mmCIF file of C-alpha atoms and ligand atoms in Angstrom:
data_model
loop_
_atom_site.group_PDB
_atom_site.id
_atom_site.type_symbol
_atom_site.label_atom_id
_atom_site.label_comp_id
_atom_site.label_asym_id
_atom_site.label_seq_id
_atom_site.Cartn_x
_atom_site.Cartn_y
_atom_site.Cartn_z
ATOM 1 C CA UNK A 1 -18.957 43.946 -19.435
ATOM 2 C CA UNK A 2 -16.261 42.094 -18.028
ATOM 3 C CA UNK A 3 -17.270 40.177 -14.797
ATOM 4 C CA UNK A 4 -14.985 41.616 -11.862
ATOM 5 C CA UNK A 5 -17.082 40.174 -9.173
ATOM 6 C CA UNK A 6 -14.796 37.015 -8.582
ATOM 7 C CA UNK A 7 -13.865 38.366 -5.181
ATOM 8 C CA UNK A 8 -16.988 39.988 -3.503
ATOM 9 C CA UNK A 9 -15.542 40.705 -0.318
ATOM 10 C CA UNK A 10 -12.325 41.532 1.483
ATOM 11 C CA UNK A 11 -9.131 41.189 -0.395
ATOM 12 C CA UNK A 12 -7.983 38.292 -2.860
ATOM 13 C CA UNK A 13 -5.077 36.692 -1.383
ATOM 14 C CA UNK A 14 -2.275 36.825 -4.433
ATOM 15 C CA UNK A 15 -0.140 34.481 -2.928
ATOM 16 C CA UNK A 16 1.879 33.581 -6.296
ATOM 17 C CA UNK A 17 5.527 34.789 -6.299
ATOM 18 C CA UNK A 18 4.808 37.627 -8.626
ATOM 19 C CA UNK A 19 2.806 39.820 -9.558
ATOM 20 C CA UNK A 20 2.886 40.464 -5.482
ATOM 21 C CA UNK A 21 0.212 42.673 -3.615
ATOM 22 C CA UNK A 22 0.554 46.244 -4.617
ATOM 23 C CA UNK A 23 0.283 48.393 -1.398
ATOM 24 C CA UNK A 24 -2.284 51.018 -1.260
ATOM 25 C CA UNK A 25 0.116 53.762 -1.008
ATOM 26 C CA UNK A 26 1.351 52.480 -4.239
ATOM 27 C CA UNK A 27 -1.680 52.063 -5.977
ATOM 28 C CA UNK A 28 -2.915 55.924 -4.633
ATOM 29 C CA UNK A 29 0.303 57.368 -6.092
ATOM 30 C CA UNK A 30 -0.095 55.406 -9.552
ATOM 31 C CA UNK A 31 -3.597 57.215 -9.803
ATOM 32 C CA UNK A 32 -2.279 60.895 -9.894
ATOM 33 C CA UNK A 33 -2.884 62.358 -13.525
ATOM 34 C CA UNK A 34 -0.775 61.483 -16.377
ATOM 35 C CA UNK A 35 1.905 64.204 -16.863
ATOM 36 C CA UNK A 36 3.566 65.248 -20.311
ATOM 37 C CA UNK A 37 6.670 63.218 -20.665
ATOM 38 C CA UNK A 38 8.449 65.747 -22.113
ATOM 39 C CA UNK A 39 7.686 68.310 -19.916
ATOM 40 C CA UNK A 40 9.755 69.606 -16.437
ATOM 41 C CA UNK A 41 7.763 67.600 -14.070
ATOM 42 C CA UNK A 42 8.714 64.241 -15.739
ATOM 43 C CA UNK A 43 12.582 65.071 -16.091
ATOM 44 C CA UNK A 44 12.519 65.457 -12.213
ATOM 45 C CA UNK A 45 10.964 62.032 -11.942
ATOM 46 C CA UNK A 46 13.215 60.545 -14.470
ATOM 47 C CA UNK A 47 16.344 61.971 -12.603
ATOM 48 C CA UNK A 48 15.064 60.752 -9.040
ATOM 49 C CA UNK A 49 14.290 57.271 -10.671
ATOM 50 C CA UNK A 50 17.567 56.772 -11.660
ATOM 51 C CA UNK A 51 19.311 57.566 -8.557
ATOM 52 C CA UNK A 52 16.831 55.490 -6.562
ATOM 53 C CA UNK A 53 17.134 52.509 -8.704
ATOM 54 C CA UNK A 54 20.858 52.709 -8.703
ATOM 55 C CA UNK A 55 20.355 52.410 -4.844
ATOM 56 C CA UNK A 56 18.312 49.136 -5.070
ATOM 57 C CA UNK A 57 20.864 47.560 -7.418
ATOM 58 C CA UNK A 58 23.553 49.015 -5.124
ATOM 59 C CA UNK A 59 25.399 50.361 -8.507
ATOM 60 C CA UNK A 60 26.770 53.837 -9.622
ATOM 61 C CA UNK A 61 26.454 53.055 -13.432
ATOM 62 C CA UNK A 62 22.999 53.563 -15.470
ATOM 63 C CA UNK A 63 19.950 51.598 -15.057
ATOM 64 C CA UNK A 64 18.003 51.167 -17.999
ATOM 65 C CA UNK A 65 14.117 51.289 -17.371
ATOM 66 C CA UNK A 66 11.689 50.030 -19.985
ATOM 67 C CA UNK A 67 7.931 49.860 -20.475
ATOM 68 C CA UNK A 68 7.867 45.973 -20.756
ATOM 69 C CA UNK A 69 7.852 42.619 -18.858
ATOM 70 C CA UNK A 70 10.845 41.307 -17.432
ATOM 71 C CA UNK A 71 11.041 38.904 -20.817
ATOM 72 C CA UNK A 72 11.786 42.110 -22.347
ATOM 73 C CA UNK A 73 14.424 42.869 -20.112
ATOM 74 C CA UNK A 74 16.130 39.646 -20.923
ATOM 75 C CA UNK A 75 16.189 40.421 -24.576
ATOM 76 C CA UNK A 76 17.462 43.541 -24.029
ATOM 77 C CA UNK A 77 20.305 42.417 -21.990
ATOM 78 C CA UNK A 78 21.412 39.834 -24.784
ATOM 79 C CA UNK A 79 20.865 41.785 -27.803
ATOM 80 C CA UNK A 80 22.878 44.816 -26.396
ATOM 81 C CA UNK A 81 25.842 42.574 -25.553
ATOM 82 C CA UNK A 82 25.979 39.776 -28.076
ATOM 83 C CA UNK A 83 26.497 39.317 -31.868
ATOM 84 C CA UNK A 84 24.842 36.487 -34.112
ATOM 85 C CA UNK A 85 26.048 33.044 -33.339
ATOM 86 C CA UNK A 86 27.826 33.876 -30.042
ATOM 87 C CA UNK A 87 28.602 31.075 -27.762
ATOM 88 C CA UNK A 88 27.095 31.755 -24.150
ATOM 89 C CA UNK A 89 26.942 29.467 -21.119
ATOM 90 C CA UNK A 90 23.692 29.054 -19.069
ATOM 91 C CA UNK A 91 22.836 27.035 -15.999
ATOM 92 C CA UNK A 92 19.649 25.556 -15.609
ATOM 93 C CA UNK A 93 18.010 26.045 -12.265
ATOM 94 C CA UNK A 94 14.764 25.732 -13.155
ATOM 95 C CA UNK A 95 12.022 26.894 -15.504
ATOM 96 C CA UNK A 96 13.207 30.511 -15.880
ATOM 97 C CA UNK A 97 16.457 29.708 -16.771
ATOM 98 C CA UNK A 98 15.148 27.337 -19.211
ATOM 99 C CA UNK A 99 12.819 30.168 -20.948
ATOM 100 C CA UNK A 100 15.626 32.463 -21.110
ATOM 101 C CA UNK A 101 17.604 29.764 -22.834
ATOM 102 C CA UNK A 102 14.763 29.370 -25.198
ATOM 103 C CA UNK A 103 14.768 33.225 -25.689
ATOM 104 C CA UNK A 104 18.628 33.249 -26.526
ATOM 105 C CA UNK A 105 18.358 30.393 -29.057
ATOM 106 C CA UNK A 106 15.264 32.343 -30.775
ATOM 107 C CA UNK A 107 17.429 35.442 -31.100
ATOM 108 C CA UNK A 108 20.432 33.184 -32.849
ATOM 109 C CA UNK A 109 22.614 32.919 -29.868
ATOM 110 C CA UNK A 110 24.437 29.443 -29.530
ATOM 111 C CA UNK A 111 23.842 28.498 -25.983
ATOM 112 C CA UNK A 112 25.444 25.741 -23.942
ATOM 113 C CA UNK A 113 23.451 24.468 -20.671
ATOM 114 C CA UNK A 114 24.936 23.418 -17.604
ATOM 115 C CA UNK A 115 22.974 21.901 -14.836
ATOM 116 C CA UNK A 116 22.498 18.468 -12.825
ATOM 117 C CA UNK A 117 20.356 16.144 -14.866
ATOM 118 C CA UNK A 118 16.454 15.706 -14.477
ATOM 119 C CA UNK A 119 14.175 16.954 -11.898
ATOM 120 C CA UNK A 120 16.843 16.694 -8.976
ATOM 121 C CA UNK A 121 18.682 19.593 -11.009
ATOM 122 C CA UNK A 122 15.734 21.748 -10.397
ATOM 123 C CA UNK A 123 16.035 21.488 -6.430
ATOM 124 C CA UNK A 124 19.592 22.858 -6.195
ATOM 125 C CA UNK A 125 21.241 26.328 -6.966
ATOM 126 C CA UNK A 126 23.777 27.213 -9.471
ATOM 127 C CA UNK A 127 26.829 24.909 -9.152
ATOM 128 C CA UNK A 128 29.934 27.532 -9.853
ATOM 129 C CA UNK A 129 32.522 24.708 -9.751
ATOM 130 C CA UNK A 130 31.116 23.373 -12.910
ATOM 131 C CA UNK A 131 31.150 26.767 -14.569
ATOM 132 C CA UNK A 132 34.729 27.382 -13.352
ATOM 133 C CA UNK A 133 35.849 23.754 -14.982
ATOM 134 C CA UNK A 134 34.006 24.748 -17.994
ATOM 135 C CA UNK A 135 35.470 27.846 -18.288
ATOM 136 C CA UNK A 136 38.921 26.634 -17.818
ATOM 137 C CA UNK A 137 38.364 24.508 -20.436
ATOM 138 C CA UNK A 138 37.838 27.289 -22.923
ATOM 139 C CA UNK A 139 41.275 28.378 -23.581
ATOM 140 C CA UNK A 140 40.107 30.380 -26.934
ATOM 141 C CA UNK A 141 37.858 32.423 -24.971
ATOM 142 C CA UNK A 142 34.952 31.470 -27.442
ATOM 143 C CA UNK A 143 32.488 32.150 -24.544
ATOM 144 C CA UNK A 144 31.051 35.515 -24.534
ATOM 145 C CA UNK A 145 28.741 35.368 -21.589
ATOM 146 C CA UNK A 146 27.758 33.569 -18.517
ATOM 147 C CA UNK A 147 23.985 33.900 -17.738
ATOM 148 C CA UNK A 148 22.407 32.776 -14.336
ATOM 149 C CA UNK A 149 19.083 33.291 -12.573
ATOM 150 C CA UNK A 150 19.785 34.569 -9.041
ATOM 151 C CA UNK A 151 16.174 33.686 -7.453
ATOM 152 C CA UNK A 152 14.616 31.063 -9.497
ATOM 153 C CA UNK A 153 10.866 31.707 -9.398
ATOM 154 C CA UNK A 154 9.841 28.110 -10.467
ATOM 155 C CA UNK A 155 11.444 26.369 -7.711
ATOM 156 C CA UNK A 156 12.221 28.629 -4.517
ATOM 157 C CA UNK A 157 16.252 28.516 -5.100
ATOM 158 C CA UNK A 158 18.576 31.542 -4.626
ATOM 159 C CA UNK A 159 21.797 30.932 -5.948
ATOM 160 C CA UNK A 160 25.299 32.195 -4.784
ATOM 161 C CA UNK A 161 26.000 35.016 -7.564
ATOM 162 C CA UNK A 162 29.683 35.998 -5.563
ATOM 163 C CA UNK A 163 30.510 32.194 -6.126
ATOM 164 C CA UNK A 164 29.962 32.505 -9.993
ATOM 165 C CA UNK A 165 31.523 35.623 -9.787
ATOM 166 C CA UNK A 166 34.807 33.781 -8.043
ATOM 167 C CA UNK A 167 34.492 30.867 -10.782
ATOM 168 C CA UNK A 168 34.947 33.264 -13.601
ATOM 169 C CA UNK A 169 37.557 35.204 -11.812
ATOM 170 C CA UNK A 170 39.483 31.788 -11.141
ATOM 171 C CA UNK A 171 39.223 30.863 -14.831
ATOM 172 C CA UNK A 172 40.563 34.254 -15.565
ATOM 173 C CA UNK A 173 37.796 33.995 -18.139
ATOM 174 C CA UNK A 174 36.694 37.427 -20.044
ATOM 175 C CA UNK A 175 33.128 36.433 -20.280
ATOM 176 C CA UNK A 176 30.545 38.972 -19.388
ATOM 177 C CA UNK A 177 28.298 37.995 -16.634
ATOM 178 C CA UNK A 178 24.361 38.415 -17.106
ATOM 179 C CA UNK A 179 22.261 37.831 -13.795
ATOM 180 C CA UNK A 180 18.364 37.571 -13.904
ATOM 181 C CA UNK A 181 16.927 38.894 -10.554
ATOM 182 C CA UNK A 182 13.589 39.696 -11.602
ATOM 183 C CA UNK A 183 12.356 37.989 -8.405
ATOM 184 C CA UNK A 184 14.926 38.671 -6.320
ATOM 185 C CA UNK A 185 15.561 42.016 -6.512
ATOM 186 C CA UNK A 186 14.310 44.447 -3.252
ATOM 187 C CA UNK A 187 13.509 40.942 -1.477
ATOM 188 C CA UNK A 188 16.929 39.401 -1.485
ATOM 189 C CA UNK A 189 20.512 40.550 -0.873
ATOM 190 C CA UNK A 190 21.637 41.702 -4.229
ATOM 191 C CA UNK A 191 25.079 43.864 -5.260
ATOM 192 C CA UNK A 192 25.458 44.700 -8.893
ATOM 193 C CA UNK A 193 28.941 46.809 -8.491
ATOM 194 C CA UNK A 194 30.365 44.803 -5.630
ATOM 195 C CA UNK A 195 29.774 41.551 -7.347
ATOM 196 C CA UNK A 196 30.622 43.114 -10.420
ATOM 197 C CA UNK A 197 27.898 41.600 -12.227
ATOM 198 C CA UNK A 198 27.791 42.997 -16.084
ATOM 199 C CA UNK A 199 23.926 43.391 -16.565
ATOM 200 C CA UNK A 200 21.723 42.670 -14.262
ATOM 201 C CA UNK A 201 18.003 41.908 -15.307
ATOM 202 C CA UNK A 202 14.720 42.666 -13.042
ATOM 203 C CA UNK A 203 11.036 43.574 -13.228
ATOM 204 C CA UNK A 204 8.474 45.441 -11.469
ATOM 205 C CA UNK A 205 5.730 43.155 -10.474
ATOM 206 C CA UNK A 206 7.798 41.122 -7.576
ATOM 207 C CA UNK A 207 9.823 42.588 -4.951
ATOM 208 C CA UNK A 208 9.238 46.122 -5.927
ATOM 209 C CA UNK A 209 5.333 45.433 -5.482
ATOM 210 C CA UNK A 210 4.309 47.249 -8.625
ATOM 211 C CA UNK A 211 2.062 45.778 -11.006
ATOM 212 C CA UNK A 212 3.507 44.180 -14.168
ATOM 213 C CA UNK A 213 5.174 46.625 -16.858
ATOM 214 C CA UNK A 214 8.706 47.816 -15.989
ATOM 215 C CA UNK A 215 11.909 45.910 -16.823
ATOM 216 C CA UNK A 216 15.530 46.997 -15.960
ATOM 217 C CA UNK A 217 18.801 46.730 -17.032
ATOM 218 C CA UNK A 218 21.482 47.656 -14.571
ATOM 219 C CA UNK A 219 24.696 47.989 -16.525
ATOM 220 C CA UNK A 220 28.480 47.958 -15.917
ATOM 221 C CA UNK A 221 31.242 49.801 -17.907
ATOM 222 C CA UNK A 222 32.294 46.523 -19.326
ATOM 223 C CA UNK A 223 28.876 45.746 -20.611
ATOM 224 C CA UNK A 224 28.685 49.320 -22.159
ATOM 225 C CA UNK A 225 31.794 48.606 -23.962
ATOM 226 C CA UNK A 226 30.542 45.546 -25.260
ATOM 227 C CA UNK A 227 27.357 47.227 -26.529
ATOM 228 C CA UNK A 228 29.656 49.079 -28.731
ATOM 229 C CA UNK A 229 30.575 45.928 -30.814
ATOM 230 C CA UNK A 230 27.593 43.833 -30.249
ATOM 231 C CA UNK A 231 25.586 43.325 -33.951
ATOM 232 C CA UNK A 232 22.365 41.534 -32.902
ATOM 233 C CA UNK A 233 19.525 43.379 -34.184
ATOM 234 C CA UNK A 234 18.084 45.955 -31.820
ATOM 235 C CA UNK A 235 16.144 49.369 -31.814
ATOM 236 C CA UNK A 236 13.522 49.674 -28.832
ATOM 237 C CA UNK A 237 15.982 47.694 -26.651
ATOM 238 C CA UNK A 238 19.291 49.496 -27.608
ATOM 239 C CA UNK A 239 20.976 51.066 -24.827
ATOM 240 C CA UNK A 240 23.005 53.821 -26.751
ATOM 241 C CA UNK A 241 20.078 56.272 -27.320
ATOM 242 C CA UNK A 242 18.656 55.611 -23.665
ATOM 243 C CA UNK A 243 22.172 56.204 -22.078
ATOM 244 C CA UNK A 244 22.001 59.715 -23.980
ATOM 245 C CA UNK A 245 18.684 61.098 -23.263
ATOM 246 C CA UNK A 246 18.398 59.468 -19.660
ATOM 247 C CA UNK A 247 20.962 61.846 -18.557
ATOM 248 C CA UNK A 248 18.380 64.695 -18.940
ATOM 249 C CA UNK A 249 15.617 62.455 -16.940
ATOM 250 C CA UNK A 250 13.906 61.667 -20.329
ATOM 251 C CA UNK A 251 13.136 58.535 -22.740
ATOM 252 C CA UNK A 252 13.786 57.855 -26.315
ATOM 253 C CA UNK A 253 9.848 56.762 -26.556
ATOM 254 C CA UNK A 254 6.878 57.224 -24.064
ATOM 255 C CA UNK A 255 7.621 55.853 -20.727
ATOM 256 C CA UNK A 256 4.851 54.296 -18.639
ATOM 257 C CA UNK A 257 4.514 57.632 -16.392
ATOM 258 C CA UNK A 258 1.891 56.027 -13.912
ATOM 259 C CA UNK A 259 3.910 53.022 -13.140
ATOM 260 C CA UNK A 260 6.818 55.116 -12.747
ATOM 261 C CA UNK A 261 4.836 57.224 -10.166
ATOM 262 C CA UNK A 262 4.404 53.859 -8.543
ATOM 263 C CA UNK A 263 8.043 52.923 -8.565
ATOM 264 C CA UNK A 264 8.674 56.112 -6.939
ATOM 265 C CA UNK A 265 6.758 55.438 -4.022
ATOM 266 C CA UNK A 266 8.060 52.020 -3.999
ATOM 267 C CA UNK A 267 11.590 53.258 -3.785
ATOM 268 C CA UNK A 268 10.634 55.655 -1.130
ATOM 269 C CA UNK A 269 8.994 52.881 1.120
ATOM 270 C CA UNK A 270 11.668 50.367 0.334
ATOM 271 C CA UNK A 271 14.793 52.886 0.715
ATOM 272 C CA UNK A 272 12.894 54.401 3.787
ATOM 273 C CA UNK A 273 12.930 51.295 5.737
ATOM 274 C CA UNK A 274 16.366 50.246 4.580
ATOM 275 C CA UNK A 275 17.262 47.373 1.920
ATOM 276 C CA UNK A 276 18.730 45.315 5.226
ATOM 277 C CA UNK A 277 15.345 45.805 6.871
ATOM 278 C CA UNK A 278 13.535 44.480 3.888
ATOM 279 C CA UNK A 279 15.964 41.797 3.243
ATOM 280 C CA UNK A 280 15.407 40.469 6.845
ATOM 281 C CA UNK A 281 12.147 40.703 6.617
ATOM 282 C CA UNK A 282 11.893 38.175 3.943
ATOM 283 C CA UNK A 283 14.164 35.795 5.360
ATOM 284 C CA UNK A 284 11.928 35.609 8.581
ATOM 285 C CA UNK A 285 8.849 35.130 6.264
ATOM 286 C CA UNK A 286 10.596 32.406 4.470
ATOM 287 C CA UNK A 287 11.765 30.598 7.786
ATOM 288 C CA UNK A 288 7.985 30.853 9.003
ATOM 289 C CA UNK A 289 6.567 29.567 6.055
ATOM 290 C CA UNK A 290 9.059 26.481 5.918
ATOM 291 C CA UNK A 291 8.259 25.841 9.440
ATOM 292 C CA UNK A 292 4.714 24.867 8.101
ATOM 293 C CA UNK A 293 5.371 22.929 5.077
ATOM 294 C CA UNK A 294 7.778 20.878 7.736
ATOM 295 C CA UNK A 295 5.212 20.597 10.049
ATOM 296 C CA UNK A 296 2.785 19.143 7.076
ATOM 297 C CA UNK A 297 5.637 16.719 6.591
ATOM 298 C CA UNK A 298 5.555 17.698 2.930
ATOM 299 C CA UNK A 299 9.196 18.062 1.090
ATOM 300 C CA UNK A 300 10.208 21.353 -0.189
ATOM 301 C CA UNK A 301 11.250 21.872 -3.697
ATOM 302 C CA UNK A 302 14.518 23.340 -2.783
ATOM 303 C CA UNK A 303 16.721 20.323 -1.448
ATOM 304 C CA UNK A 304 19.496 22.467 -0.290
ATOM 305 C CA UNK A 305 18.994 24.739 2.953
ATOM 306 C CA UNK A 306 21.736 26.692 2.094
ATOM 307 C CA UNK A 307 19.828 28.131 -0.932
ATOM 308 C CA UNK A 308 16.377 28.351 0.341
ATOM 309 C CA UNK A 309 14.641 31.073 -0.931
ATOM 310 C CA UNK A 310 13.444 34.079 1.042
ATOM 311 C CA UNK A 311 10.721 35.082 -1.672
ATOM 312 C CA UNK A 312 8.944 31.966 -2.324
ATOM 313 C CA UNK A 313 8.712 28.371 -1.028
ATOM 314 C CA UNK A 314 7.900 25.274 -3.409
ATOM 315 C CA UNK A 315 5.766 22.477 -1.918
ATOM 316 C CA UNK A 316 5.797 19.092 -3.250
ATOM 317 C CA UNK A 317 2.837 17.007 -3.151
ATOM 318 C CA UNK A 318 2.643 13.568 -2.204
ATOM 319 C CA UNK A 319 2.612 10.660 -5.225
ATOM 320 C CA UNK A 320 -0.934 10.787 -6.847
ATOM 321 C CA UNK A 321 -1.767 13.965 -5.594
ATOM 322 C CA UNK A 322 -2.238 16.577 -8.386
ATOM 323 C CA UNK A 323 -0.601 19.851 -7.161
ATOM 324 C CA UNK A 324 -2.823 21.878 -9.423
ATOM 325 C CA UNK A 325 -6.018 19.951 -8.401
ATOM 326 C CA UNK A 326 -5.099 21.172 -4.677
ATOM 327 C CA UNK A 327 -4.335 24.857 -6.024
ATOM 328 C CA UNK A 328 -8.055 24.821 -7.690
ATOM 329 C CA UNK A 329 -9.423 23.798 -4.592
ATOM 330 C CA UNK A 330 -7.684 26.658 -2.647
ATOM 331 C CA UNK A 331 -8.642 29.186 -5.252
ATOM 332 C CA UNK A 332 -12.341 28.294 -5.375
ATOM 333 C CA UNK A 333 -12.930 27.688 -1.894
ATOM 334 C CA UNK A 334 -10.751 30.327 -0.216
ATOM 335 C CA UNK A 335 -10.065 32.998 -3.054
ATOM 336 C CA UNK A 336 -6.124 32.514 -2.661
ATOM 337 C CA UNK A 337 -3.952 32.032 -5.624
ATOM 338 C CA UNK A 338 -0.842 29.951 -5.380
ATOM 339 C CA UNK A 339 1.745 29.456 -8.038
ATOM 340 C CA UNK A 340 1.566 26.545 -10.515
ATOM 341 C CA UNK A 341 4.347 24.040 -10.959
ATOM 342 C CA UNK A 342 6.061 24.864 -14.059
ATOM 343 C CA UNK A 343 7.512 22.790 -16.761
ATOM 344 C CA UNK A 344 8.901 19.739 -15.261
ATOM 345 C CA UNK A 345 7.483 19.951 -12.215
ATOM 346 C CA UNK A 346 4.047 20.794 -13.564
ATOM 347 C CA UNK A 347 1.523 18.948 -10.903
ATOM 348 C CA UNK A 348 4.155 17.972 -8.900
ATOM 349 C CA UNK A 349 4.411 21.053 -6.599
ATOM 350 C CA UNK A 350 2.991 24.400 -5.977
ATOM 351 C CA UNK A 351 4.488 27.468 -4.802
ATOM 352 C CA UNK A 352 3.607 29.931 -2.165
ATOM 353 C CA UNK A 353 4.877 33.796 -2.545
ATOM 354 C CA UNK A 354 5.949 35.163 0.753
ATOM 355 C CA UNK A 355 7.245 38.916 -0.875
ATOM 356 C CA UNK A 356 6.414 42.510 -1.113
ATOM 357 C CA UNK A 357 3.297 43.940 0.778
ATOM 358 C CA UNK A 358 2.775 40.542 3.177
ATOM 359 C CA UNK A 359 2.830 40.296 6.800
ATOM 360 C CA UNK A 360 2.794 37.748 9.493
ATOM 361 C CA UNK A 361 -1.242 37.633 9.350
ATOM 362 C CA UNK A 362 -1.549 37.478 5.689
ATOM 363 C CA UNK A 363 0.914 34.543 5.638
ATOM 364 C CA UNK A 364 -0.756 32.664 8.199
ATOM 365 C CA UNK A 365 -3.932 33.052 6.386
ATOM 366 C CA UNK A 366 -2.651 31.944 3.163
ATOM 367 C CA UNK A 367 -0.960 28.917 5.267
ATOM 368 C CA UNK A 368 -4.536 28.261 6.606
ATOM 369 C CA UNK A 369 -5.699 27.865 2.837
ATOM 370 C CA UNK A 370 -3.214 25.631 2.116
ATOM 371 C CA UNK A 371 -3.815 23.422 5.258
ATOM 372 C CA UNK A 372 -7.664 23.265 4.374
ATOM 373 C CA UNK A 373 -6.986 22.604 0.541
ATOM 374 C CA UNK A 374 -4.705 20.015 1.332
ATOM 375 C CA UNK A 375 -6.909 18.171 3.667
ATOM 376 C CA UNK A 376 -9.754 18.552 1.192
ATOM 377 C CA UNK A 377 -7.793 17.191 -1.278
ATOM 378 C CA UNK A 378 -7.175 14.048 0.745
ATOM 379 C CA UNK A 379 -3.392 14.690 1.755
ATOM 380 C CA UNK A 380 -2.471 13.154 5.047
ATOM 381 C CA UNK A 381 -0.481 16.001 6.963
ATOM 382 C CA UNK A 382 1.877 14.960 9.738
ATOM 383 C CA UNK A 383 0.909 17.966 12.017
ATOM 384 C CA UNK A 384 -0.677 21.774 11.543
ATOM 385 C CA UNK A 385 1.644 23.988 9.747
ATOM 386 C CA UNK A 386 -0.588 27.113 10.800
ATOM 387 C CA UNK A 387 0.254 26.242 14.415
ATOM 388 C CA UNK A 388 3.797 25.897 13.208
ATOM 389 C CA UNK A 389 3.676 29.018 11.525
ATOM 390 C CA UNK A 390 2.146 30.896 14.544
ATOM 391 C CA UNK A 391 4.713 29.632 17.150
ATOM 392 C CA UNK A 392 7.625 30.655 14.822
ATOM 393 C CA UNK A 393 6.098 34.128 14.121
ATOM 394 C CA UNK A 394 5.474 34.418 18.010
ATOM 395 C CA UNK A 395 8.647 33.364 19.075
ATOM 396 C CA UNK A 396 10.647 35.581 16.581
ATOM 397 C CA UNK A 397 9.510 39.034 16.944
ATOM 398 C CA UNK A 398 10.261 41.692 14.383
ATOM 399 C CA UNK A 399 12.478 44.441 15.964
ATOM 400 C CA UNK A 400 10.775 47.781 15.961
ATOM 401 C CA UNK A 401 11.669 50.078 12.866
ATOM 402 C CA UNK A 402 14.290 52.718 13.608
ATOM 403 C CA UNK A 403 13.818 55.784 11.541
ATOM 404 C CA UNK A 404 16.686 57.703 11.041
HETATM 405 C C1 PLP B 1 8.822 36.648 -13.382
HETATM 406 C C2 PLP B 1 10.005 36.003 -13.983
HETATM 407 C C3 PLP B 1 10.507 36.034 -15.197
HETATM 408 C C4 PLP B 1 9.575 36.548 -16.429
HETATM 409 O O1 PLP B 1 8.973 37.994 -16.207
HETATM 410 P P1 PLP B 1 7.602 38.405 -16.832
HETATM 411 O O2 PLP B 1 7.637 39.774 -16.411
HETATM 412 O O3 PLP B 1 6.625 37.249 -16.840
HETATM 413 O O4 PLP B 1 8.254 38.492 -18.507
HETATM 414 C C5 PLP B 1 11.578 35.702 -15.677
HETATM 415 N N1 PLP B 1 12.511 35.259 -14.638
HETATM 416 C C6 PLP B 1 12.363 35.215 -13.348
HETATM 417 C C7 PLP B 1 13.354 34.634 -12.401
HETATM 418 C C8 PLP B 1 11.005 35.609 -13.036
HETATM 419 O O5 PLP B 1 10.666 35.542 -11.717
#
């Protein structure tokens, strides 16, 4: 039998930036008996989820719901809109942008990557001017799509998507805009229609507070038009069959029914409080956690205060201190998981997730685990980050929820 006794008492502190902790209310919803996915009850659920997810993405257009990880939803966005050898512009903000590029290349898409060089490039958001200049130079309109990551989960940077939209418009370029907000949705402000994004990609295990296993594509009419000409091979991911059968609330193959019960509950929680309340909560948590990191005297991975992520904070460890060794101490001694440094920044930083089902006290506890683990690893801290976070949260009370 698998040993499930790693965490003998209390809750494990899952402070990685996704999967995020799943609220009991959602776990209970998922424990309902599995229903017939061709029966009438399912159709009602399917139609409700389409309407709810449209509110979460802020779109009037269809949202594809796949039984997949976020990576699957990345692939779906590309294979439905592009053809073999198509030229796309990507912007490397960090490891997730890098992985999306790798996936696109494996599909036979010709990618061109913009970004600032070296590790420094992984400390900033998307530079929309670089995109605008490149598109202005593409007078033959050979570039078919611009792909950017909204919340770069590997670094803790949230890029300005309206600025990317403006860059494409200023260049008068017809390229599609494809945006990954796998870790941004339902935590950071996002507006699919208003920002005129053509495909928004997301997943279940971050801001939506669900276990992994659902991937999303939010579409635009222009993306649907493009999908009629796109010839990359696709079958499971194909939008056309989904679009047709989704009108009745059903899916072409078996959807993950119980995760969808969870998704319905998550939407009730998030929409019941209001997205603006959810966004403000994350902004405040981000500020509280950064006040701790600043008090420790450690650098934050994101070097530009304008694009600090409300979802996670990357903490750089001093020269000579392996961030993964610090994480290991924190995991083994205090039962708290933190995100590892990915790719270029492996061993140089760790990530604290502050998204979804957190609250002030769980964050203060997670920061305590960090502070103890950093000290045990021999890091000299300037001051107590835990004290700084307590002071911040005390001085910034959350306004009471107004229920309509
Ligand atoms: C988590 C994440 C992914 C990958 O999603 P999986 O569900 O692990 O496939 C991609 N992009 C971003 C920005 C992410 O945060």
